[in-house]
CSV table of C-alpha atoms and ligand atoms in Angstrom, one decimal:
chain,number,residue,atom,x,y,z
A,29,UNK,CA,100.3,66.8,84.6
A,30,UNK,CA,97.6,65.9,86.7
A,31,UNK,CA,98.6,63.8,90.2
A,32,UNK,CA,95.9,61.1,90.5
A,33,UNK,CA,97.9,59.4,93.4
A,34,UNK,CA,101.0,59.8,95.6
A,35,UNK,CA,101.7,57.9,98.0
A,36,UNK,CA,104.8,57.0,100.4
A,37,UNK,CA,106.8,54.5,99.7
A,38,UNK,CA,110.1,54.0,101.4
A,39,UNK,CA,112.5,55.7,103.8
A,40,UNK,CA,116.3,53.9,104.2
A,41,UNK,CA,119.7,55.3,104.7
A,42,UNK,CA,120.9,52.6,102.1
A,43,UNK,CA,121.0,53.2,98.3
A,44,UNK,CA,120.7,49.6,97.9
A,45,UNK,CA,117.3,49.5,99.3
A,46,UNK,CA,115.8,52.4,97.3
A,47,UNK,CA,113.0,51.0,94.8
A,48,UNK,CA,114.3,49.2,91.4
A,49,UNK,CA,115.3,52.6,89.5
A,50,UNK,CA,112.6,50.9,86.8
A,51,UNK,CA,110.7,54.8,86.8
A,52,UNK,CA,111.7,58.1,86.4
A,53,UNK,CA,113.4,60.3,89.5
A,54,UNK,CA,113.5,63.4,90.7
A,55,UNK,CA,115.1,64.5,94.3
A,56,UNK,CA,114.2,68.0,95.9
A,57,UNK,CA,117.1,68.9,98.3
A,58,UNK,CA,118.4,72.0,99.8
A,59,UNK,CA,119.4,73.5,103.4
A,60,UNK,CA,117.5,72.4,106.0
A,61,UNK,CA,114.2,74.5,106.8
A,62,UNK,CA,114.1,75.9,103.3
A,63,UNK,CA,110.7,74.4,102.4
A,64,UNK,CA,112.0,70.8,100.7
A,65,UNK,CA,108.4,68.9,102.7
A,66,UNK,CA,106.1,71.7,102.1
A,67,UNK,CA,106.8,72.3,98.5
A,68,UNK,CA,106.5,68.5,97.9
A,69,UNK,CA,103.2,68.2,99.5
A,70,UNK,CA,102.5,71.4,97.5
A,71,UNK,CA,102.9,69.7,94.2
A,72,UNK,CA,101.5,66.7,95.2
A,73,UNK,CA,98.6,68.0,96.8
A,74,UNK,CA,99.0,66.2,99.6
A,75,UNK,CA,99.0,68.1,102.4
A,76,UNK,CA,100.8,65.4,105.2
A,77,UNK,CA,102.7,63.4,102.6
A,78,UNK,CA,106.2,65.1,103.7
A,79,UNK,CA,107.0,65.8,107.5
A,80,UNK,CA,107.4,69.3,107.5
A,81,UNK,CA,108.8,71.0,110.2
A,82,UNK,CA,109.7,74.7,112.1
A,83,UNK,CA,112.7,72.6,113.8
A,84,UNK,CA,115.4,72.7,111.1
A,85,UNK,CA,116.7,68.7,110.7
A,86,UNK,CA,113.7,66.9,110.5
A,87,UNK,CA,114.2,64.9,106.9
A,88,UNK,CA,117.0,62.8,107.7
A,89,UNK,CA,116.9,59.7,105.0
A,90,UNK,CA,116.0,58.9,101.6
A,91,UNK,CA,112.2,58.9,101.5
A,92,UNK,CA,110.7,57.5,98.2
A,93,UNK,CA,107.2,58.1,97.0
A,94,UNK,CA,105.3,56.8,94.1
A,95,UNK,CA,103.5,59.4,91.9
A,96,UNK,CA,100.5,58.4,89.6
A,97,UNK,CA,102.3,55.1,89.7
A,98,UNK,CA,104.4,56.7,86.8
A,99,UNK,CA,107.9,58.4,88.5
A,100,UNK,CA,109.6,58.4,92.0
A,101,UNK,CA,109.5,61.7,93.7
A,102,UNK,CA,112.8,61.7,96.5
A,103,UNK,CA,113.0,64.0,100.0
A,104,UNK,CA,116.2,64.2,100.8
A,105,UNK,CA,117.5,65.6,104.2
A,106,UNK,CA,118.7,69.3,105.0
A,107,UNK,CA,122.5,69.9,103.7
A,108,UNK,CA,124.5,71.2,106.2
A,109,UNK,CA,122.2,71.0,109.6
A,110,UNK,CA,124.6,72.4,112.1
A,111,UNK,CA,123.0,71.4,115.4
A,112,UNK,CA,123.1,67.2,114.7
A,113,UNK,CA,126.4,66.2,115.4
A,114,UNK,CA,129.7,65.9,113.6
A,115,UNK,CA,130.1,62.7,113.2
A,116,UNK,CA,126.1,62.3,111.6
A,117,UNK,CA,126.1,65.0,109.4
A,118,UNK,CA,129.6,63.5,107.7
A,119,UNK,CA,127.0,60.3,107.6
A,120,UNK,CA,124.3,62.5,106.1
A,121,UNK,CA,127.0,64.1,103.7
A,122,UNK,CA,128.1,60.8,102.2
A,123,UNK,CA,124.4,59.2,102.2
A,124,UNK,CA,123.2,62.1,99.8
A,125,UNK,CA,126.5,61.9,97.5
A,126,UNK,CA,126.0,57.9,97.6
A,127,UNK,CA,122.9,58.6,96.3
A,128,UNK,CA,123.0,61.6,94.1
A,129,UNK,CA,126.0,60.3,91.9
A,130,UNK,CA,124.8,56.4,92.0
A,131,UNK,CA,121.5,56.6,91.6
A,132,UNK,CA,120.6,55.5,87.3
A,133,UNK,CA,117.1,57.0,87.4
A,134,UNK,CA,117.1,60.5,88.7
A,135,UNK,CA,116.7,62.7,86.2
A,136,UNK,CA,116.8,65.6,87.7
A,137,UNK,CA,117.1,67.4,91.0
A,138,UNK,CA,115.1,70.4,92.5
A,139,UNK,CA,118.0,72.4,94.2
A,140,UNK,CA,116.0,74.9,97.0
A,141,UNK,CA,116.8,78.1,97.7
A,142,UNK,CA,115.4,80.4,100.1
A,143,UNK,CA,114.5,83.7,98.1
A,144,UNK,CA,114.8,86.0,100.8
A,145,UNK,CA,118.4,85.3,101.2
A,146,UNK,CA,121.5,86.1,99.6
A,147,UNK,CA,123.8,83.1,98.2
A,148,UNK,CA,124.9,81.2,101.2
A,149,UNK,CA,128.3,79.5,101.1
A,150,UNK,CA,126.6,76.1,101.3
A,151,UNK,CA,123.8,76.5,98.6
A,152,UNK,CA,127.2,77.2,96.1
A,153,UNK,CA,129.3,75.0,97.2
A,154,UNK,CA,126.9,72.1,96.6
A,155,UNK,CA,125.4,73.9,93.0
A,156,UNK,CA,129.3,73.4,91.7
A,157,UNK,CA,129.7,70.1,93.5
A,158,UNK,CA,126.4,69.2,90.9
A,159,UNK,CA,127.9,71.2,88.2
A,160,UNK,CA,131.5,69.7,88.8
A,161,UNK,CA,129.9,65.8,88.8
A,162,UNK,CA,128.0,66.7,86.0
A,163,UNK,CA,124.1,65.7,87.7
A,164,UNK,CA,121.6,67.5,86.0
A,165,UNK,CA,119.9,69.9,88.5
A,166,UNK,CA,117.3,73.0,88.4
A,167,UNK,CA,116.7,76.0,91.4
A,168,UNK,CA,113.8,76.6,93.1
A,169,UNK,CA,113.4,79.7,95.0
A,170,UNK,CA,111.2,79.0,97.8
A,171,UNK,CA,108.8,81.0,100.7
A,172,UNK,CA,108.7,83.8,97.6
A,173,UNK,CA,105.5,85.0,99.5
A,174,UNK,CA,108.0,86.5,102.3
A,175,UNK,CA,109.3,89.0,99.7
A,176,UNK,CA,108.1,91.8,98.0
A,177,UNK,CA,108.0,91.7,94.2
A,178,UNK,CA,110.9,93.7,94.3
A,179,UNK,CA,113.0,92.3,96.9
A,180,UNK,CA,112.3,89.0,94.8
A,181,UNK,CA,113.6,90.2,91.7
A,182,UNK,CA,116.3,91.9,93.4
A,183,UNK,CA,117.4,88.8,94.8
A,184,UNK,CA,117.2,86.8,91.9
A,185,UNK,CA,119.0,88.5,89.7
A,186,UNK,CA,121.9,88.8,92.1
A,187,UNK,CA,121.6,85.5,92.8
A,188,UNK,CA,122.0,84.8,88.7
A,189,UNK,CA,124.9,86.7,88.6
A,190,UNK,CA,126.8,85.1,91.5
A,191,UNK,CA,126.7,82.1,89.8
A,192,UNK,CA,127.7,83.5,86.3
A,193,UNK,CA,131.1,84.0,88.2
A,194,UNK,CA,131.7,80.3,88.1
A,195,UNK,CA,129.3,79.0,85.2
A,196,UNK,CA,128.5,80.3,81.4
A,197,UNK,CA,125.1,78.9,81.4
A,198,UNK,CA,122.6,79.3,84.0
A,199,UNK,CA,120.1,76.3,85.3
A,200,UNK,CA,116.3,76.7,84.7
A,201,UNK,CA,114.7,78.6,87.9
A,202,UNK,CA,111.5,77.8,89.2
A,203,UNK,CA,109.8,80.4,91.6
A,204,UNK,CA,107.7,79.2,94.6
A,205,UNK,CA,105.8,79.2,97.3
A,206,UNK,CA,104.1,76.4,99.1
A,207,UNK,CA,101.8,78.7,100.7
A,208,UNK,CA,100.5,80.6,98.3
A,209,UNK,CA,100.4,77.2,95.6
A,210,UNK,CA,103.2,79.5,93.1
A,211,UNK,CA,105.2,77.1,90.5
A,212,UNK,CA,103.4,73.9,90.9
A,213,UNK,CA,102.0,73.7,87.3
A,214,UNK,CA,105.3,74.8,85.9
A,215,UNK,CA,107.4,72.0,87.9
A,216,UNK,CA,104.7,69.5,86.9
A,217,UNK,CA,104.9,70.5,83.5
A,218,UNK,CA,108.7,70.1,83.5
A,219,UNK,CA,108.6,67.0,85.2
A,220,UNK,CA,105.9,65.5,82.5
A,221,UNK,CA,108.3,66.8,79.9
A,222,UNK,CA,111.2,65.5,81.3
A,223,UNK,CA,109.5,62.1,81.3
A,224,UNK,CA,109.8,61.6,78.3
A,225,UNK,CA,113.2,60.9,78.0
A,226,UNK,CA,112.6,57.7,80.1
A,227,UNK,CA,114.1,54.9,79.7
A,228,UNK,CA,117.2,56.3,78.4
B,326,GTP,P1,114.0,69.8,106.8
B,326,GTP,O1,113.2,68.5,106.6
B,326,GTP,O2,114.2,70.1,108.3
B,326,GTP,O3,115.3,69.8,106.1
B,326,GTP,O4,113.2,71.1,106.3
B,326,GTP,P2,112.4,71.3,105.0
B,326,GTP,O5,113.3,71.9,103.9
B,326,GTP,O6,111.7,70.0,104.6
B,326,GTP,O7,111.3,72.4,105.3
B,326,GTP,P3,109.8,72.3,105.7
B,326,GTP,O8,109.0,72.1,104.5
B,326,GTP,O9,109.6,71.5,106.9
B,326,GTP,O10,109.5,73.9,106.0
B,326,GTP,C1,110.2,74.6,107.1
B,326,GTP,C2,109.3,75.8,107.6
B,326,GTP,O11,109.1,76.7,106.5
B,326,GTP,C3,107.9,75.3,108.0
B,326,GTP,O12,107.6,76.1,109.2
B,326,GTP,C4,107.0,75.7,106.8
B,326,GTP,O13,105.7,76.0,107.2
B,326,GTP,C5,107.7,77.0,106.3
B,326,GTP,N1,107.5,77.1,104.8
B,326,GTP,C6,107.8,76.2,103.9
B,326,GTP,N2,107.4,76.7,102.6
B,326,GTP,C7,106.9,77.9,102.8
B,326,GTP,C8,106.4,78.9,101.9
B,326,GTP,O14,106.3,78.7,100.7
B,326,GTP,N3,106.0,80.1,102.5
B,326,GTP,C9,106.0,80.3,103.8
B,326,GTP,N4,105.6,81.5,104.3
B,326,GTP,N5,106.5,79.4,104.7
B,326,GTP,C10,106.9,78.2,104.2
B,327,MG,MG1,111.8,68.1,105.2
C-alpha cells in the first residue's frame, strides 16, 4: 500500500465522539514508552503525526487519523503508566476497554512489545484479556535495532512459548523498528489485505 495522505483527525476520551465507524480500523496499543507514536509515524511516513515522547505517558486519549482517505488508523494511550495517578489510570483502563470491545470497525489491533524484554505481567495479562473477549489482535516487536540478531531471536521465541502456555495458536508477529524503517511494508501489506474484508 502506498500512503498518499494521513492526516489527524480527532482526539476524545468518549467513544461516542470517535468518527462514524463507516471505514476500516486498526488501534496500535501497548505499554507506555514502547514505541506506539514512533512506529505510527513510521508507517505513515509522517514524521510529527504522533506525539512521541522519552517521558513515558504522553498518549493519553483516543486519537483518530485518516489514512489515504480509505481506513482509520487509532493511538491509544500507554497501558499501565504507573506514575499518573490511581484514580486516572482506572479512567484510562475503562476508556480503552470502552473502546476496544465497542468499537464495530476495528479490525484489528497492533499489540506492542518491546523486543529487548522478557514477557511483562502486563503485556499478558492484556494479550488474554484480547484473547478472552475474542478482539482480533497481532504483536509487534518494537526498538528491534537495540538487539542483536541473536538476542532478538532469542527473545522471540521465548516470548512464543510463554504464550503457548495459555493459547494453541499463536497471533501473527510483526518485527520492527521505527528507527531503522523494519516492518513497515509488511504491516501495510497486512493492513491492505485486511481491507478487504470491509464492510463486513
Ligand atoms: P506513550 O505515548 O508515552 O505511551 O509512548 P509511545 O509508546 O507512543 O512511545 P514513543 O513512540 O513516544 O517512543 C518512546 C521512546 O522510544 C522515544 O524516545 C522514541 O524515540 C524511542 N523509540 C521508539 N521506537 C524506537 C525504535 O524503533 N528504535 C529506537 N532505538 N528507539 C525507539
Ligand atoms: Mg504515544
Amino acid at each position: 500500500m502506498i500512503i498518499k495522505s494521513a492526516e489527524f483527525l480527532i482526539s476524545n476520551k468518549d467513544i461516542k465522539k470517535c468518527p462514524e465507524p463507516v471505514k476500516p480500523e486498526y488501534a496500535f496499543i501497548g505499554r507506555s514508552n514502547v514505541g506506539k507514536s514512533s512506529l505510527i509515524n513510521m508507517i505513515t511516513g509522517k514524521k510529527n503525526m504522533a506525539k512521541t515522547s522519552s517521558t513515558p505517558g504522553k498518549t493519553k486519549l483516543i486519537n483518530h487519523f485518516i489514512i489515504n482517505d480509505e481506513w482509520y488508523l487509532v493511538d491509544l494511550p500507554g497501558l499501565g503508566f504507573a506514575k499518573v495517578s490511581k484514580k486516572e489510570r482506572s479512567g484510562i483502563e475503562e476508556i480503552i476497554s470502552d473502546y476496544l470491545l465497542s468499537r464495530k470497525n476495528l479490525l484489528n489491533t497492533f499489540i506492542l512489545i518491546d523486543s529487548r524484554l522478557k514477557p511483562q505481567n502486563i503485556d499478558i495479562e492484556f494479550i488474554n484479556w484480547m484473547g478472552e473477549k475474542r478482539v482480533p489482535f497481532v504483536l509487534v516487536f518494537t526498538k528491534v535495532d537495540k538487539n542483536t540478531k541473536n538476542t532478538l531471536h532469542k527473545n522471540i521465541e521465548y516470548y512464543k512459548k510463554f504464550l503457548l502456555k495459555y493459547w494453541e495458536e499463536l497471533p501473527r508477529i510483526f518485527i520492527t523498528s521505527s528507527e531503522k524503517k523494519i516492518g513497515r511494508d509488511d504491516i501495510l501489506e497486512f493492513i491492505e489485505e485486511t481491507n478487504k474484508v470491509f464492510p463486513f
